[in-house]
mmCIF file of C-alpha atoms in Angstrom:
data_model
loop_
_atom_site.group_PDB
_atom_site.id
_atom_site.type_symbol
_atom_site.label_atom_id
_atom_site.label_comp_id
_atom_site.label_asym_id
_atom_site.label_seq_id
_atom_site.Cartn_x
_atom_site.Cartn_y
_atom_site.Cartn_z
ATOM 1 C CA MET A 8 19.149 -44.819 -86.965
ATOM 2 C CA ALA A 9 16.044 -42.716 -86.343
ATOM 3 C CA ARG A 10 13.688 -41.476 -89.004
ATOM 4 C CA GLN A 11 15.480 -38.129 -89.111
ATOM 5 C CA GLN A 12 18.737 -39.753 -90.196
ATOM 6 C CA ARG A 13 16.871 -41.720 -92.863
ATOM 7 C CA ILE A 14 15.201 -38.536 -94.064
ATOM 8 C CA ASP A 15 18.676 -36.998 -94.458
ATOM 9 C CA LEU A 16 19.828 -39.951 -96.571
ATOM 10 C CA ILE A 17 16.642 -39.922 -98.646
ATOM 11 C CA ARG A 18 17.020 -36.183 -99.193
ATOM 12 C CA GLN A 19 20.642 -36.561 -100.309
ATOM 13 C CA ILE A 20 19.675 -39.309 -102.765
ATOM 14 C CA SER A 21 16.804 -37.194 -103.996
ATOM 15 C CA GLU A 22 19.065 -34.195 -104.622
ATOM 16 C CA LEU A 23 21.722 -36.266 -106.409
ATOM 17 C CA ARG A 24 19.119 -37.909 -108.603
ATOM 18 C CA GLY A 25 16.835 -34.919 -109.136
ATOM 19 C CA SER A 26 13.940 -37.161 -108.147
ATOM 20 C CA SER A 27 11.298 -37.793 -105.515
ATOM 21 C CA VAL A 28 12.284 -40.916 -103.584
ATOM 22 C CA LEU A 29 9.882 -43.489 -102.155
ATOM 23 C CA CYS A 30 11.329 -46.358 -100.100
ATOM 24 C CA TYR A 31 9.612 -49.749 -100.036
ATOM 25 C CA ILE A 32 11.116 -52.463 -97.874
ATOM 26 C CA THR A 33 9.491 -55.869 -97.418
ATOM 27 C CA GLY A 34 11.494 -57.303 -94.554
ATOM 28 C CA ASP A 35 12.694 -60.887 -94.675
ATOM 29 C CA ARG A 36 13.369 -61.337 -90.979
ATOM 30 C CA GLU A 37 12.977 -65.008 -90.216
ATOM 31 C CA ASN A 38 9.556 -65.833 -88.749
ATOM 32 C CA VAL A 39 8.027 -62.413 -89.473
ATOM 33 C CA ASN A 40 8.427 -61.826 -93.182
ATOM 34 C CA THR A 41 6.568 -59.451 -95.395
ATOM 35 C CA ARG A 42 6.092 -59.642 -99.164
ATOM 36 C CA ILE A 43 4.819 -57.517 -102.041
ATOM 37 C CA ALA A 44 1.040 -57.690 -101.849
ATOM 38 C CA PRO A 45 -2.034 -55.662 -102.890
ATOM 39 C CA ASP A 46 -2.598 -54.079 -99.479
ATOM 40 C CA VAL A 47 0.419 -51.812 -100.035
ATOM 41 C CA THR A 48 -1.235 -50.052 -102.984
ATOM 42 C CA GLN A 49 -3.212 -47.695 -100.761
ATOM 43 C CA VAL A 50 -0.063 -46.961 -98.755
ATOM 44 C CA PHE A 51 1.763 -45.988 -101.969
ATOM 45 C CA TYR A 52 -1.190 -43.774 -102.904
ATOM 46 C CA ARG A 53 -0.902 -41.884 -99.610
ATOM 47 C CA HIS A 54 2.744 -41.025 -100.289
ATOM 48 C CA LEU A 55 2.282 -40.283 -103.987
ATOM 49 C CA GLU A 56 -0.532 -37.851 -103.227
ATOM 50 C CA MET A 57 1.902 -36.010 -100.962
ATOM 51 C CA PHE A 58 4.479 -36.009 -103.800
ATOM 52 C CA GLY A 59 2.063 -34.574 -106.350
ATOM 53 C CA GLU A 60 3.177 -34.389 -109.981
ATOM 54 C CA CYS A 61 6.908 -35.175 -110.270
ATOM 55 C CA ARG A 62 9.577 -34.893 -112.916
ATOM 56 C CA GLN A 63 10.954 -38.258 -111.829
ATOM 57 C CA ILE A 64 10.167 -40.809 -109.114
ATOM 58 C CA ASP A 65 12.742 -43.257 -107.737
ATOM 59 C CA LEU A 66 11.532 -46.311 -105.839
ATOM 60 C CA PHE A 67 14.160 -47.529 -103.367
ATOM 61 C CA LEU A 68 13.294 -51.224 -103.163
ATOM 62 C CA TYR A 69 14.328 -54.233 -101.070
ATOM 63 C CA THR A 70 12.240 -57.391 -101.384
ATOM 64 C CA ARG A 71 12.350 -61.141 -101.818
ATOM 65 C CA GLY A 72 9.189 -61.002 -103.892
ATOM 66 C CA GLY A 73 5.482 -61.568 -103.483
ATOM 67 C CA ASP A 74 2.255 -61.344 -105.411
ATOM 68 C CA VAL A 75 2.618 -61.437 -109.203
ATOM 69 C CA LEU A 76 -0.093 -58.876 -109.982
ATOM 70 C CA THR A 77 0.827 -56.153 -107.476
ATOM 71 C CA PRO A 78 3.898 -54.859 -109.403
ATOM 72 C CA TRP A 79 1.664 -54.178 -112.397
ATOM 73 C CA ARG A 80 -0.725 -52.148 -110.229
ATOM 74 C CA LEU A 81 2.065 -50.253 -108.465
ATOM 75 C CA VAL A 82 3.847 -49.258 -111.678
ATOM 76 C CA HIS A 83 0.583 -47.950 -113.111
ATOM 77 C CA LEU A 84 -0.093 -45.986 -109.937
ATOM 78 C CA ILE A 85 3.399 -44.468 -109.808
ATOM 79 C CA ARG A 86 3.205 -43.469 -113.460
ATOM 80 C CA GLU A 87 0.064 -41.462 -112.698
ATOM 81 C CA TYR A 88 2.405 -39.018 -110.984
ATOM 82 C CA THR A 89 5.462 -38.962 -113.247
ATOM 83 C CA PRO A 90 6.564 -39.576 -116.813
ATOM 84 C CA ARG A 91 9.825 -41.098 -115.589
ATOM 85 C CA PHE A 92 10.067 -43.895 -113.044
ATOM 86 C CA ASN A 93 13.187 -45.676 -111.832
ATOM 87 C CA VAL A 94 14.061 -48.268 -109.225
ATOM 88 C CA LEU A 95 17.073 -48.060 -106.896
ATOM 89 C CA VAL A 96 18.314 -51.537 -105.947
ATOM 90 C CA PRO A 97 20.780 -51.623 -103.051
ATOM 91 C CA PHE A 98 20.578 -55.365 -102.435
ATOM 92 C CA ARG A 99 17.888 -58.020 -102.963
ATOM 93 C CA CYS A 100 15.112 -57.302 -105.403
ATOM 94 C CA TYR A 101 13.851 -60.735 -106.323
ATOM 95 C CA SER A 102 10.917 -62.191 -108.179
ATOM 96 C CA ALA A 103 7.984 -59.741 -108.002
ATOM 97 C CA GLY A 104 10.566 -57.048 -107.192
ATOM 98 C CA THR A 105 12.351 -57.788 -110.460
ATOM 99 C CA LEU A 106 8.994 -57.721 -112.226
ATOM 100 C CA LEU A 107 8.415 -54.257 -110.786
ATOM 101 C CA CYS A 108 11.835 -53.183 -112.113
ATOM 102 C CA LEU A 109 10.749 -54.131 -115.633
ATOM 103 C CA GLY A 110 8.269 -51.260 -115.498
ATOM 104 C CA ALA A 111 11.064 -48.786 -114.663
ATOM 105 C CA ASP A 112 12.936 -46.608 -117.147
ATOM 106 C CA GLU A 113 16.188 -47.211 -115.264
ATOM 107 C CA ILE A 114 17.306 -49.758 -112.696
ATOM 108 C CA VAL A 115 20.072 -48.244 -110.569
ATOM 109 C CA MET A 116 21.951 -51.165 -109.054
ATOM 110 C CA GLY A 117 24.709 -50.933 -106.469
ATOM 111 C CA LYS A 118 27.525 -53.467 -106.301
ATOM 112 C CA MET A 119 25.417 -55.612 -103.972
ATOM 113 C CA GLY A 120 22.305 -55.224 -106.091
ATOM 114 C CA GLU A 121 20.618 -58.501 -107.034
ATOM 115 C CA LEU A 122 17.650 -59.272 -109.237
ATOM 116 C CA GLY A 123 16.085 -62.683 -109.668
ATOM 117 C CA PRO A 124 14.135 -64.778 -112.163
ATOM 118 C CA ILE A 125 10.437 -64.045 -112.537
ATOM 119 C CA ASP A 126 9.305 -67.669 -112.678
ATOM 120 C CA PRO A 127 6.480 -67.786 -110.140
ATOM 121 C CA SER A 128 5.288 -70.669 -108.059
ATOM 122 C CA VAL A 129 1.550 -71.035 -107.695
ATOM 123 C CA VAL A 130 -0.429 -72.436 -104.848
ATOM 124 C CA ASN A 131 -4.113 -73.011 -104.292
ATOM 125 C CA ALA A 132 -6.308 -75.565 -102.583
ATOM 126 C CA PHE A 133 -5.643 -78.072 -105.396
ATOM 127 C CA ASN A 134 -1.884 -78.141 -104.957
ATOM 128 C CA PRO A 135 -0.279 -81.325 -103.599
ATOM 129 C CA GLN A 136 -0.107 -81.711 -99.841
ATOM 130 C CA ASP A 137 3.311 -81.546 -98.216
ATOM 131 C CA PRO A 138 4.073 -85.103 -97.008
ATOM 132 C CA ASN A 139 6.057 -83.649 -94.072
ATOM 133 C CA ASN A 140 3.212 -81.369 -93.041
ATOM 134 C CA PRO A 141 -0.237 -82.328 -94.345
ATOM 135 C CA SER A 142 -1.678 -78.928 -93.435
ATOM 136 C CA ALA A 143 0.686 -77.327 -95.956
ATOM 137 C CA ARG A 144 0.398 -77.183 -99.754
ATOM 138 C CA ILE A 145 3.474 -77.458 -101.923
ATOM 139 C CA PRO A 146 3.825 -74.531 -104.323
ATOM 140 C CA VAL A 147 4.276 -75.657 -107.912
ATOM 141 C CA ASN A 148 6.836 -73.750 -109.940
ATOM 142 C CA ILE A 149 5.517 -73.125 -113.430
ATOM 143 C CA GLU A 150 8.896 -73.567 -115.087
ATOM 144 C CA ASP A 151 9.299 -76.949 -113.365
ATOM 145 C CA VAL A 152 6.096 -78.147 -115.019
ATOM 146 C CA TYR A 153 7.144 -76.971 -118.472
ATOM 147 C CA SER A 154 10.655 -78.326 -117.957
ATOM 148 C CA TYR A 155 9.176 -81.744 -117.231
ATOM 149 C CA LEU A 156 7.201 -81.652 -120.454
ATOM 150 C CA ALA A 157 10.279 -80.476 -122.346
ATOM 151 C CA LEU A 158 12.339 -83.228 -120.697
ATOM 152 C CA ALA A 159 9.788 -85.845 -121.741
ATOM 153 C CA GLY A 160 9.784 -84.527 -125.281
ATOM 154 C CA GLU A 161 13.478 -83.840 -125.856
ATOM 155 C CA LYS A 162 15.346 -86.300 -123.698
ATOM 156 C CA ALA A 163 13.056 -89.245 -123.155
ATOM 157 C CA GLY A 164 12.266 -89.522 -126.823
ATOM 158 C CA VAL A 165 8.588 -88.895 -126.330
ATOM 159 C CA CYS A 166 7.724 -87.991 -129.864
ATOM 160 C CA SER A 167 4.354 -89.343 -130.838
ATOM 161 C CA THR A 168 1.156 -87.669 -129.757
ATOM 162 C CA ASP A 169 0.201 -90.765 -127.762
ATOM 163 C CA GLN A 170 3.450 -90.640 -125.837
ATOM 164 C CA GLN A 171 3.054 -86.935 -125.137
ATOM 165 C CA VAL A 172 -0.448 -87.554 -123.857
ATOM 166 C CA LYS A 173 0.941 -90.292 -121.647
ATOM 167 C CA ALA A 174 3.615 -87.977 -120.236
ATOM 168 C CA PHE A 175 1.006 -85.335 -119.521
ATOM 169 C CA THR A 176 -1.353 -87.883 -117.961
ATOM 170 C CA LEU A 177 1.424 -89.022 -115.648
ATOM 171 C CA LEU A 178 1.832 -85.433 -114.514
ATOM 172 C CA ALA A 179 -1.908 -84.961 -114.030
ATOM 173 C CA GLU A 180 -1.978 -88.038 -111.816
ATOM 174 C CA ARG A 181 0.507 -86.358 -109.471
ATOM 175 C CA ILE A 182 -0.783 -82.817 -109.627
ATOM 176 C CA HIS A 183 -4.497 -82.017 -109.648
ATOM 177 C CA PRO A 184 -5.695 -80.854 -113.095
ATOM 178 C CA LEU A 185 -7.014 -77.597 -111.651
ATOM 179 C CA ALA A 186 -3.580 -76.900 -110.130
ATOM 180 C CA LEU A 187 -2.074 -77.544 -113.577
ATOM 181 C CA GLY A 188 -4.626 -75.209 -115.126
ATOM 182 C CA ASN A 189 -3.545 -72.564 -112.627
ATOM 183 C CA VAL A 190 0.061 -73.198 -113.636
ATOM 184 C CA HIS A 191 -0.707 -72.644 -117.306
ATOM 185 C CA ARG A 192 -2.623 -69.446 -116.665
ATOM 186 C CA ASN A 193 0.264 -68.055 -114.662
ATOM 187 C CA TYR A 194 2.751 -69.205 -117.314
ATOM 188 C CA LEU A 195 0.929 -66.982 -119.786
ATOM 189 C CA LEU A 196 0.299 -64.239 -117.234
ATOM 190 C CA ILE A 197 3.916 -63.685 -116.209
ATOM 191 C CA ARG A 198 5.065 -63.394 -119.804
ATOM 192 C CA SER A 199 2.254 -61.033 -120.652
ATOM 193 C CA LEU A 200 2.894 -58.843 -117.606
ATOM 194 C CA ALA A 201 6.631 -58.703 -118.222
ATOM 195 C CA LYS A 202 6.151 -57.625 -121.833
ATOM 196 C CA LYS A 203 3.559 -54.998 -120.964
ATOM 197 C CA LEU A 204 5.739 -53.566 -118.195
ATOM 198 C CA LEU A 205 8.736 -53.326 -120.522
ATOM 199 C CA ALA A 206 6.527 -51.568 -123.055
ATOM 200 C CA MET A 207 5.779 -48.780 -120.562
ATOM 201 C CA HIS A 208 9.245 -47.258 -120.741
ATOM 202 C CA GLN A 209 9.609 -43.623 -121.678
ATOM 203 C CA GLN A 210 12.017 -44.789 -124.418
ATOM 204 C CA PRO A 211 10.309 -47.792 -126.040
ATOM 205 C CA LEU A 212 12.397 -50.952 -126.366
ATOM 206 C CA ARG A 213 12.515 -52.779 -129.649
ATOM 207 C CA GLU A 214 10.464 -55.958 -129.897
ATOM 208 C CA GLY A 215 13.380 -58.385 -130.071
ATOM 209 C CA ARG A 216 14.930 -56.966 -126.933
ATOM 210 C CA ILE A 217 11.689 -57.354 -124.980
ATOM 211 C CA GLU A 218 11.487 -61.013 -126.005
ATOM 212 C CA HIS A 219 15.125 -61.546 -125.054
ATOM 213 C CA ILE A 220 14.627 -60.057 -121.578
ATOM 214 C CA VAL A 221 11.440 -61.991 -120.897
ATOM 215 C CA ASP A 222 12.893 -65.310 -122.080
ATOM 216 C CA ASN A 223 15.942 -64.870 -119.882
ATOM 217 C CA LEU A 224 14.029 -63.903 -116.768
ATOM 218 C CA THR A 225 11.398 -66.639 -117.122
ATOM 219 C CA GLU A 226 12.999 -69.801 -118.424
ATOM 220 C CA LYS A 227 16.639 -69.369 -119.337
ATOM 221 C CA LEU A 228 18.159 -68.921 -115.881
ATOM 222 C CA TYR A 229 17.207 -72.470 -114.830
ATOM 223 C CA ALA A 230 17.104 -71.825 -111.079
ATOM 224 C CA HIS A 231 14.642 -69.709 -109.131
ATOM 225 C CA ASN A 232 17.327 -68.696 -106.646
ATOM 226 C CA HIS A 233 19.731 -67.506 -109.336
ATOM 227 C CA MET A 234 21.029 -64.157 -108.114
ATOM 228 C CA ILE A 235 21.412 -61.746 -111.041
ATOM 229 C CA SER A 236 24.240 -59.270 -110.542
ATOM 230 C CA ARG A 237 24.150 -55.856 -112.157
ATOM 231 C CA ARG A 238 26.710 -56.886 -114.783
ATOM 232 C CA GLU A 239 24.649 -59.875 -115.803
ATOM 233 C CA ALA A 240 21.487 -57.779 -115.753
ATOM 234 C CA ALA A 241 23.058 -55.195 -118.041
ATOM 235 C CA ASP A 242 25.278 -57.260 -120.334
ATOM 236 C CA GLU A 243 23.505 -60.616 -120.654
ATOM 237 C CA ILE A 244 19.870 -59.784 -120.066
ATOM 238 C CA THR A 245 20.171 -56.239 -121.518
ATOM 239 C CA LEU A 246 18.098 -54.559 -118.829
ATOM 240 C CA ALA A 247 18.312 -50.769 -118.493
ATOM 241 C CA VAL A 248 20.816 -50.880 -115.655
ATOM 242 C CA LEU A 249 22.637 -47.804 -114.437
ATOM 243 C CA LEU A 250 25.611 -47.953 -112.076
ATOM 244 C CA PRO A 251 25.449 -45.406 -109.245
ATOM 245 C CA ASP A 252 28.429 -43.077 -108.961
ATOM 246 C CA SER A 253 30.753 -42.866 -105.970
ATOM 247 C CA ARG A 254 28.444 -40.431 -104.182
ATOM 248 C CA LEU A 255 25.200 -42.301 -104.709
ATOM 249 C CA GLU A 256 26.376 -45.875 -104.028
ATOM 250 C CA PRO A 257 27.349 -45.363 -100.367
ATOM 251 C CA LEU A 258 24.122 -43.471 -99.716
ATOM 252 C CA MET A 259 22.070 -46.353 -101.132
ATOM 253 C CA TRP A 260 23.910 -48.918 -99.024
ATOM 254 C CA ALA A 261 23.718 -46.780 -95.874
ATOM 255 C CA LEU A 262 19.962 -46.408 -96.317
ATOM 256 C CA TYR A 263 19.509 -50.166 -96.810
ATOM 257 C CA GLN A 264 21.641 -50.890 -93.740
ATOM 258 C CA ASP A 265 19.561 -48.522 -91.693
ATOM 259 C CA TYR A 266 16.362 -50.391 -92.569
ATOM 260 C CA ALA A 267 18.086 -53.731 -92.001
ATOM 261 C CA GLU A 268 19.173 -52.678 -88.527
ATOM 262 C CA GLU A 269 15.847 -51.058 -87.678
ATOM 263 C CA MET A 270 14.027 -54.306 -88.498
ATOM 264 C CA SER A 271 16.810 -56.647 -87.258
ATOM 265 C CA LEU A 272 16.681 -58.479 -90.550
ATOM 266 C CA ALA A 273 19.763 -60.552 -89.760
ATOM 267 C CA GLU A 274 18.285 -61.992 -86.554
ATOM 268 C CA PRO A 275 15.364 -64.411 -86.421
ATOM 269 C CA PHE A 276 12.408 -63.107 -84.482
ATOM 270 C CA ASN A 277 12.557 -65.165 -81.328
ATOM 271 C CA PRO A 278 9.324 -64.854 -79.376
ATOM 272 C CA ALA A 279 10.804 -66.410 -76.232
ATOM 273 C CA GLU A 280 13.082 -63.384 -75.914
ATOM 274 C CA GLN A 281 10.013 -61.160 -75.730
ATOM 275 C CA LEU A 282 8.614 -62.971 -72.714
ATOM 276 C CA ARG A 283 8.634 -61.228 -69.363
ATOM 277 C CA GLY A 284 6.726 -63.225 -66.794
ATOM 278 C CA ALA A 285 3.921 -65.502 -67.913
ATOM 279 C CA ARG A 286 2.729 -63.346 -70.810
ATOM 280 C CA SER A 287 4.015 -60.371 -72.766
ATOM 281 C CA ASP A 288 2.593 -58.301 -75.589
ATOM 282 C CA PHE A 289 4.803 -57.458 -78.543
ATOM 283 C CA GLU A 290 4.879 -55.448 -81.722
ATOM 284 C CA VAL A 291 7.419 -56.060 -84.449
ATOM 285 C CA VAL A 292 7.973 -53.913 -87.538
ATOM 286 C CA SER A 293 8.546 -56.006 -90.648
ATOM 287 C CA GLY A 294 8.151 -53.617 -93.548
ATOM 288 C CA PHE A 295 8.381 -49.944 -94.477
ATOM 289 C CA VAL A 296 7.001 -47.510 -97.010
ATOM 290 C CA GLU A 297 8.730 -44.205 -96.408
ATOM 291 C CA SER A 298 9.334 -40.832 -98.005
ATOM 292 C CA ILE A 299 10.361 -37.458 -96.665
ATOM 293 C CA TYR A 300 6.645 -36.739 -96.207
ATOM 294 C CA GLY A 301 5.751 -39.699 -94.040
ATOM 295 C CA VAL A 302 6.370 -43.274 -92.952
ATOM 296 C CA ASP A 303 4.176 -46.379 -92.894
ATOM 297 C CA ALA A 304 5.225 -49.581 -91.184
ATOM 298 C CA PHE A 305 3.931 -53.128 -91.477
ATOM 299 C CA ILE A 306 3.479 -54.299 -87.922
ATOM 300 C CA PHE A 307 2.778 -57.704 -86.439
ATOM 301 C CA SER A 308 1.274 -57.399 -82.971
ATOM 302 C CA GLY A 309 0.274 -60.064 -80.508
ATOM 303 C CA PHE A 310 1.374 -61.766 -77.363
ATOM 304 C CA VAL A 311 3.661 -64.536 -76.236
ATOM 305 C CA GLU A 312 2.819 -66.697 -73.236
ATOM 306 C CA ARG A 313 4.491 -69.465 -71.355
ATOM 307 C CA ARG A 314 3.030 -72.934 -71.757
ATOM 308 C CA ASP A 315 4.467 -75.616 -69.547
ATOM 309 C CA PHE A 316 2.348 -78.344 -71.080
ATOM 310 C CA PRO A 317 3.160 -80.806 -72.572
ATOM 311 C CA GLU A 318 6.814 -79.785 -72.038
ATOM 312 C CA ALA A 319 8.200 -77.181 -69.677
ATOM 313 C CA GLY A 320 9.590 -73.961 -71.094
ATOM 314 C CA GLN A 321 7.459 -73.862 -74.236
ATOM 315 C CA VAL A 322 6.015 -70.602 -75.453
ATOM 316 C CA ASN A 323 2.934 -69.912 -77.503
ATOM 317 C CA VAL A 324 2.854 -66.952 -79.885
ATOM 318 C CA SER A 325 -0.427 -65.427 -81.001
ATOM 319 C CA ILE A 326 -0.591 -62.857 -83.767
ATOM 320 C CA LEU A 327 -3.661 -60.740 -83.102
ATOM 321 C CA LYS A 328 -3.146 -58.160 -85.786
ATOM 322 C CA GLN A 329 -0.961 -57.564 -88.824
ATOM 323 C CA GLY A 330 -1.120 -54.641 -91.183
ATOM 324 C CA TRP A 331 0.184 -51.321 -92.422
ATOM 325 C CA ARG A 332 0.119 -48.426 -90.004
ATOM 326 C CA SER A 333 0.888 -44.775 -90.711
ATOM 327 C CA LEU A 334 3.436 -43.604 -88.140
ATOM 328 C CA SER A 335 3.760 -40.055 -89.467
ATOM 329 C CA MET B 15 56.192 -63.481 -69.628
ATOM 330 C CA GLU B 16 54.458 -65.571 -72.230
ATOM 331 C CA GLU B 17 50.982 -66.873 -72.684
ATOM 332 C CA HIS B 18 50.337 -69.928 -74.757
ATOM 333 C CA HIS B 19 46.926 -70.784 -76.010
ATOM 334 C CA ASP B 20 46.529 -74.151 -77.628
ATOM 335 C CA HIS B 21 42.842 -73.803 -78.264
ATOM 336 C CA GLY B 22 43.544 -73.923 -82.022
ATOM 337 C CA LYS B 23 44.410 -77.619 -81.692
ATOM 338 C CA ASN B 24 41.063 -78.352 -80.083
ATOM 339 C CA THR B 25 39.017 -76.477 -82.640
ATOM 340 C CA LYS B 26 37.391 -78.247 -85.479
ATOM 341 C CA VAL B 27 35.802 -76.123 -88.113
ATOM 342 C CA PHE B 28 33.244 -77.671 -90.360
ATOM 343 C CA PHE B 29 31.744 -75.604 -93.115
ATOM 344 C CA SER B 30 28.599 -76.770 -94.716
ATOM 345 C CA ASN B 31 27.308 -74.422 -97.345
ATOM 346 C CA ARG B 32 23.655 -74.153 -98.242
ATOM 347 C CA THR B 33 22.291 -76.083 -95.323
ATOM 348 C CA ASN B 34 18.631 -75.605 -96.016
ATOM 349 C CA GLU B 35 16.025 -75.355 -93.353
ATOM 350 C CA THR B 36 12.410 -75.751 -94.289
ATOM 351 C CA LYS B 37 9.953 -73.648 -92.364
ATOM 352 C CA TYR B 38 6.260 -73.243 -92.895
ATOM 353 C CA TYR B 39 4.748 -69.821 -93.415
ATOM 354 C CA LEU B 40 1.210 -68.550 -93.604
ATOM 355 C CA LEU B 41 0.368 -67.043 -96.965
ATOM 356 C CA THR B 42 -2.480 -64.531 -96.987
ATOM 357 C CA GLU B 43 -3.597 -61.899 -99.478
ATOM 358 C CA GLY B 44 -1.851 -59.235 -97.421
ATOM 359 C CA SER B 45 1.784 -58.280 -96.980
ATOM 360 C CA GLY B 46 2.217 -60.350 -93.835
ATOM 361 C CA TYR B 47 3.985 -63.670 -94.247
ATOM 362 C CA PRO B 48 4.531 -65.002 -90.728
ATOM 363 C CA LEU B 49 5.597 -68.362 -89.381
ATOM 364 C CA ALA B 50 2.681 -70.796 -89.583
ATOM 365 C CA GLU B 51 3.470 -72.191 -86.114
ATOM 366 C CA PHE B 52 2.165 -68.997 -84.543
ATOM 367 C CA SER B 53 -1.498 -68.879 -83.530
ATOM 368 C CA PHE B 54 -3.858 -66.581 -85.420
ATOM 369 C CA PRO B 55 -7.042 -66.133 -83.367
ATOM 370 C CA ASN B 56 -8.322 -63.433 -85.738
ATOM 371 C CA LEU B 57 -7.420 -65.169 -88.997
ATOM 372 C CA SER B 58 -10.863 -64.595 -90.482
ATOM 373 C CA THR B 59 -10.155 -60.865 -90.513
ATOM 374 C CA TYR B 60 -7.151 -61.237 -92.833
ATOM 375 C CA ARG B 61 -9.310 -61.832 -95.923
ATOM 376 C CA GLY B 62 -6.928 -64.482 -97.098
ATOM 377 C CA SER B 63 -6.740 -68.092 -97.948
ATOM 378 C CA GLY B 64 -4.616 -68.782 -94.870
ATOM 379 C CA MET B 65 -2.605 -71.221 -96.945
ATOM 380 C CA VAL B 66 0.433 -72.790 -95.297
ATOM 381 C CA VAL B 67 3.440 -73.212 -97.579
ATOM 382 C CA PRO B 68 6.961 -74.511 -97.062
ATOM 383 C CA GLU B 69 9.875 -72.171 -97.576
ATOM 384 C CA ASN B 70 13.535 -73.048 -97.886
ATOM 385 C CA ARG B 71 16.078 -70.374 -97.130
ATOM 386 C CA PRO B 72 19.654 -71.466 -97.795
ATOM 387 C CA LYS B 73 21.943 -70.976 -94.826
ATOM 388 C CA THR B 74 25.715 -70.729 -95.081
ATOM 389 C CA ALA B 75 28.483 -71.856 -92.722
ATOM 390 C CA ILE B 76 28.155 -73.995 -89.645
ATOM 391 C CA LEU B 77 31.013 -73.466 -87.218
ATOM 392 C CA PHE B 78 31.801 -76.418 -84.984
ATOM 393 C CA GLN B 79 34.229 -75.920 -82.150
ATOM 394 C CA ALA B 80 35.276 -78.715 -79.803
ATOM 395 C CA PRO B 81 35.284 -77.754 -76.103
ATOM 396 C CA MET B 82 38.683 -76.584 -74.785
ATOM 397 C CA ARG B 83 40.497 -78.719 -72.224
ATOM 398 C CA PRO B 84 41.644 -76.621 -69.191
ATOM 399 C CA SER B 85 45.205 -77.989 -69.403
ATOM 400 C CA SER B 86 45.594 -76.523 -72.857
ATOM 401 C CA LEU B 87 45.937 -73.068 -71.338
ATOM 402 C CA ARG B 88 49.377 -72.391 -69.982
ATOM 403 C CA LYS B 89 50.766 -69.268 -68.507
ATOM 404 C CA VAL B 90 54.468 -68.959 -68.014
ATOM 405 C CA ASP B 91 55.752 -66.343 -65.649
#
């Protein structure tokens, strides 16, 4: 669908909700993903300035996650323009996307809506090397580290201080101490961020409920790819979930499907298909920030060229540029 | 006039859920998260660590179909 059809859907959602709607899609098309990251903050600012002061802002969000700190910044920025902020979740809204939802007064989840745990993995130059690819670093999941220590303490009968030190030393021999330090900082950070975001609601949550939500989203789901349905989000985790009515739900899904088709999310980006002759330039859109006032796209641009050495039929893909671009 | 298609007998379907494929992606400070196998001649302009990380995305079914033998198609006039 073209932008005009999306504008119609956004306008219908906006009228039903009595809100200003901002769409943020980080595409997960294989080979050309995008993720939540700080460079989108300025893009949000451009749209919010066009909104001006609002009674209510709805963020229509699809993401597999990203940077841990960006949700905090985005929620603060959005709340500069409105006292009431909500997130519309048509499908995936994992990890940093779920963290962003914690800063919302309401999370409107369709039947296909999915949240995810907010247990981050951290990676820096001190992380272990991937034995299958030495140029790669293996992200360390913070809950895995604390689960190991809990396992050593609870199950392996490691009770004395000496034994606990030994268990920790064993870990530090496998993972660089500075990587472990990074893990601990992020362990504290994610809990702090989650609590502060939940405390931003227009209707404050009671203390016990905040703790319950944070505990469930950080350590009590036990798998980072646990997909949280709207029922679980509402009933078990006690998030402020709202179910869209029969008019809103199909609009949300239609808007998501439009973005999914526009970015070909279901098909891997296959550079060889782009090749015409010995070399071809390409541009591929992998993310959107869109409102009725304008649209920004995250675009990878580069070229693909045929390389018949060392094997015939190989292609080489070069990404020359990647970034947000205002299209209107 | 009947047509008989026996291709069902020659089809084997094998479902393997959650067949994971590990790919390596380039993590920068920006929103882009592309395949690390691509070349990045201007990487220094991305202000990022350029860290390569593995990513596992679960895949779902694999459909295996044995090739049909020509004699399995029969047309009766």
